[in-house]
Tab-separated table of C-alpha atoms in Angstrom:
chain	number	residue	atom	x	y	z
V	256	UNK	CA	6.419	31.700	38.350
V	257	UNK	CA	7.244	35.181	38.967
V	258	UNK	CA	7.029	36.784	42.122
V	259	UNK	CA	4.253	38.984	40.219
V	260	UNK	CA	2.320	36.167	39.685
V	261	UNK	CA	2.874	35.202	43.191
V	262	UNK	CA	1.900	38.691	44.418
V	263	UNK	CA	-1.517	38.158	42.862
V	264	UNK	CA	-3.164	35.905	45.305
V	265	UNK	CA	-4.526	32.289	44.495
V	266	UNK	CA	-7.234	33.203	42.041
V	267	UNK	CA	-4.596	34.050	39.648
V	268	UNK	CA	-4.103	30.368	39.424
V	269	UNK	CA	-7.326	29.401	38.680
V	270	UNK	CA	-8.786	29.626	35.217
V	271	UNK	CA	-11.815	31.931	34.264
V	272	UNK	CA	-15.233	30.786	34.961
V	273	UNK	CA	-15.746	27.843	32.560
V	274	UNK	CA	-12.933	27.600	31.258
V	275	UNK	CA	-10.028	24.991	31.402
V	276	UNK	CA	-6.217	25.437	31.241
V	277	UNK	CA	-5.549	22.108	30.486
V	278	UNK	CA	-6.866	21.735	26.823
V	279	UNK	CA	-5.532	18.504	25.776
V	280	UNK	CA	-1.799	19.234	26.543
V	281	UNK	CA	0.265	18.302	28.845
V	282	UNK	CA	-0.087	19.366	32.416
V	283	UNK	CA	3.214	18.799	34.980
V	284	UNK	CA	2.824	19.800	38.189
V	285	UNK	CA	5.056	19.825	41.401
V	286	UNK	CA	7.664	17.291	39.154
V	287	UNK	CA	9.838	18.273	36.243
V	288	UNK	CA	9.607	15.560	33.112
V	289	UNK	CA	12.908	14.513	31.378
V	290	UNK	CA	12.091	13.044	28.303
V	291	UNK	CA	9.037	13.340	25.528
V	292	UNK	CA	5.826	14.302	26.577
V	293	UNK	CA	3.044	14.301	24.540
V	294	UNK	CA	-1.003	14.853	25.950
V	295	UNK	CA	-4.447	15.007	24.164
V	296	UNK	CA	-6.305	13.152	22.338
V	297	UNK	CA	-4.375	10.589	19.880
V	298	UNK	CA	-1.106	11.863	20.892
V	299	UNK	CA	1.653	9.710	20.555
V	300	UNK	CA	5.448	9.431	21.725
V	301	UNK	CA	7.928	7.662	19.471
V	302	UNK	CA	11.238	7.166	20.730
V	303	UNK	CA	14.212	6.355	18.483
V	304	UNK	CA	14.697	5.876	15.002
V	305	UNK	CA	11.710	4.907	12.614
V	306	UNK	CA	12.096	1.729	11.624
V	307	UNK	CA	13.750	1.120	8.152
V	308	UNK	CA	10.996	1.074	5.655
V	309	UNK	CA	10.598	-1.901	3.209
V	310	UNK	CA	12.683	-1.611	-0.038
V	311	UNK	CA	10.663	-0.729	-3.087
V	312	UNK	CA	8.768	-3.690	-4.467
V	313	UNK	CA	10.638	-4.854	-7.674
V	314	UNK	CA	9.013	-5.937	-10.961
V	315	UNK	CA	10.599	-9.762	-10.034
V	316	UNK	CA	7.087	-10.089	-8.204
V	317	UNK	CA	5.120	-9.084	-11.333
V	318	UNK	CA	7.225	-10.832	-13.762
V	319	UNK	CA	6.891	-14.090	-11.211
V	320	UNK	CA	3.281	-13.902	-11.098
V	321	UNK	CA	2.952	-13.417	-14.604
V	322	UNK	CA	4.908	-16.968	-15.339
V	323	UNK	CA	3.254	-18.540	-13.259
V	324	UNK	CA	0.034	-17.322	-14.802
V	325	UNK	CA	1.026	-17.806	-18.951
V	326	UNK	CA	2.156	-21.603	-17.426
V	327	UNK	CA	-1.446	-22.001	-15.487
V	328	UNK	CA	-3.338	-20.712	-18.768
V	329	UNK	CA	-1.156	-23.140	-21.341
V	330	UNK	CA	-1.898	-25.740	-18.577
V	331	UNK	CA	-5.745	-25.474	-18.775
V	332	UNK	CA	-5.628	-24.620	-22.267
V	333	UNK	CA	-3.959	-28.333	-22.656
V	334	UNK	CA	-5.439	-29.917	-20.203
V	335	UNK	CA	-9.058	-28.973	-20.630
V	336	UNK	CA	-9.910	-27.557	-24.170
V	337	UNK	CA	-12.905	-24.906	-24.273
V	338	UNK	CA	-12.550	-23.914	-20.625
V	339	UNK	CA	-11.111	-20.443	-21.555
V	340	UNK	CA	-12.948	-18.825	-24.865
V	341	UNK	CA	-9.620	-19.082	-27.824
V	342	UNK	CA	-10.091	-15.262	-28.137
V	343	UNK	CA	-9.865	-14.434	-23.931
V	344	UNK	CA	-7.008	-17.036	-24.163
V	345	UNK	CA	-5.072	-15.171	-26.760
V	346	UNK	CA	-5.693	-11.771	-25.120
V	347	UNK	CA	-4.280	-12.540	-22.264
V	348	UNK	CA	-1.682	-14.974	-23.645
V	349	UNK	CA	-0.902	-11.578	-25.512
V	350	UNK	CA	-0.950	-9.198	-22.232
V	351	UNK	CA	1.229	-11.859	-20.169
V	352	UNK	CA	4.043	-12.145	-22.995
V	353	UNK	CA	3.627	-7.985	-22.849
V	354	UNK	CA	4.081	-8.244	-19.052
V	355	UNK	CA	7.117	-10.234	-19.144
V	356	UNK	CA	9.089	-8.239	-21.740
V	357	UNK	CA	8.025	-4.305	-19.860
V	358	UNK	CA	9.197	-6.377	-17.051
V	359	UNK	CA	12.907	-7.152	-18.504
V	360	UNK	CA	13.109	-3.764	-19.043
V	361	UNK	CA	15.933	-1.441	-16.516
V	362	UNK	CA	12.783	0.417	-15.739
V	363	UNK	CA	9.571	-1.246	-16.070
V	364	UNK	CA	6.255	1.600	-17.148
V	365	UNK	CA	3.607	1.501	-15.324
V	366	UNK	CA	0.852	2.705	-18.067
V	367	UNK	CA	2.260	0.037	-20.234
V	368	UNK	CA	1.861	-2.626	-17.529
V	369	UNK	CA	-1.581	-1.360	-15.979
V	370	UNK	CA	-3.211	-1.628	-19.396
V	371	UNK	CA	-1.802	-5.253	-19.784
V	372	UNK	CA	-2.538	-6.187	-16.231
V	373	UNK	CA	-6.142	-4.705	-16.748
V	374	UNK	CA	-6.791	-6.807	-20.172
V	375	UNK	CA	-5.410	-10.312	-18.305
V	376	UNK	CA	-8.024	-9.556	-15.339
V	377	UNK	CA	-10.670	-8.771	-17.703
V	378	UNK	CA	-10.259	-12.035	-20.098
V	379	UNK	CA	-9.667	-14.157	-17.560
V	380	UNK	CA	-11.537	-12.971	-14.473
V	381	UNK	CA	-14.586	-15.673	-14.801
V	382	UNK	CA	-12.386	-18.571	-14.859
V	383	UNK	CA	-12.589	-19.683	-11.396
V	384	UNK	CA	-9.577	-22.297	-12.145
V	385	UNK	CA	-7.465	-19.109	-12.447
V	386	UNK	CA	-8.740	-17.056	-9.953
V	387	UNK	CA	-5.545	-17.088	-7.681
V	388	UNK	CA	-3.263	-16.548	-10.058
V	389	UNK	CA	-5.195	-13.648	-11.131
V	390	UNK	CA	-5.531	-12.586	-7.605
V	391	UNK	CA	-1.488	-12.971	-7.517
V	392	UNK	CA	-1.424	-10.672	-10.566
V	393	UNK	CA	-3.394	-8.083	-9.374
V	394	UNK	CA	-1.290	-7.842	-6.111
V	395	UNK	CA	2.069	-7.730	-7.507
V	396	UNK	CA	0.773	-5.357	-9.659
V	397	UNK	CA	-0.723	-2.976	-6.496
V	398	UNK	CA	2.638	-3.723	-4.873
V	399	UNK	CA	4.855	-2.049	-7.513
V	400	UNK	CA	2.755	0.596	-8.507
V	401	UNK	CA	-0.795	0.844	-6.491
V	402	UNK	CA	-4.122	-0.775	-6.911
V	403	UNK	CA	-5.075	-1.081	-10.923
């Protein structure tokens, strides 16, 4: 404070009829802080360096899921004839051998891959037998390039 201030009595210290000084910041009185401060509602401190943020999620997820996927499908298809309608089979037989080649690729497109992803859930998304792999599909999709 300046001797100004000082000069003009204690009711210069006090804020105006209804009003407060202290509006969600940071109030310090008779002490001097060292270090971050931060007041009001949802305020937050971080000290030090952000963590290091997860790599980029690969197309190895994608391309995993999708093997594992064509192998459950051939699997059923073998094992239990009729489960999966021939034409749902084949469409997503189709879309999984799609998925593996985009994901070969240096860089993988996502329009390419979202459209293939999309026709797999959509012939195969009522066969309960499949439903995790699907599921597993789905997610390593969402993890390389958001939700489908």
């Amino acid at each position: 404070m300046t001797e100004d201030a000082n000069a003009a009595g204690p009711e210069a210290d006090q804020p105006p009829a209804g009003a407060n000084w202290n509006t969600g910041g940071v109030q310090v009185v008779g002490s001097t802080v060292h270090g971050p401060v931060a007041g009001g509602q949802g305020a937050t401190v971080r000290i030090g360096a952000d963590a290091a943020r997860p790599a980029p999620a690969g197309p190895e997820a994608l391309r995993a899921a999708a093997e594992a996927l064509r192998a459950a499908l051939a699997r059923l298809r073998a094992e239990r004839p009729g489960t999966v309608a021939d034409a749902d089979a084949e469409d997503a037989d189709a879309a999984l051998a799609g998925i593996l080649a985009e994901t070969a690729l240096d860089e993988p497109r996502e329009g390419p891959l979202r459209r293939r992803v999309g026709t797999v859930v959509d012939a195969l998304r009522t066969v309960a037998v499949l439903a995790a792999a699907v599921t597993g599909l789905e997610a390593a999709f969402a993890a390389l390039f958001g939700q489908i």
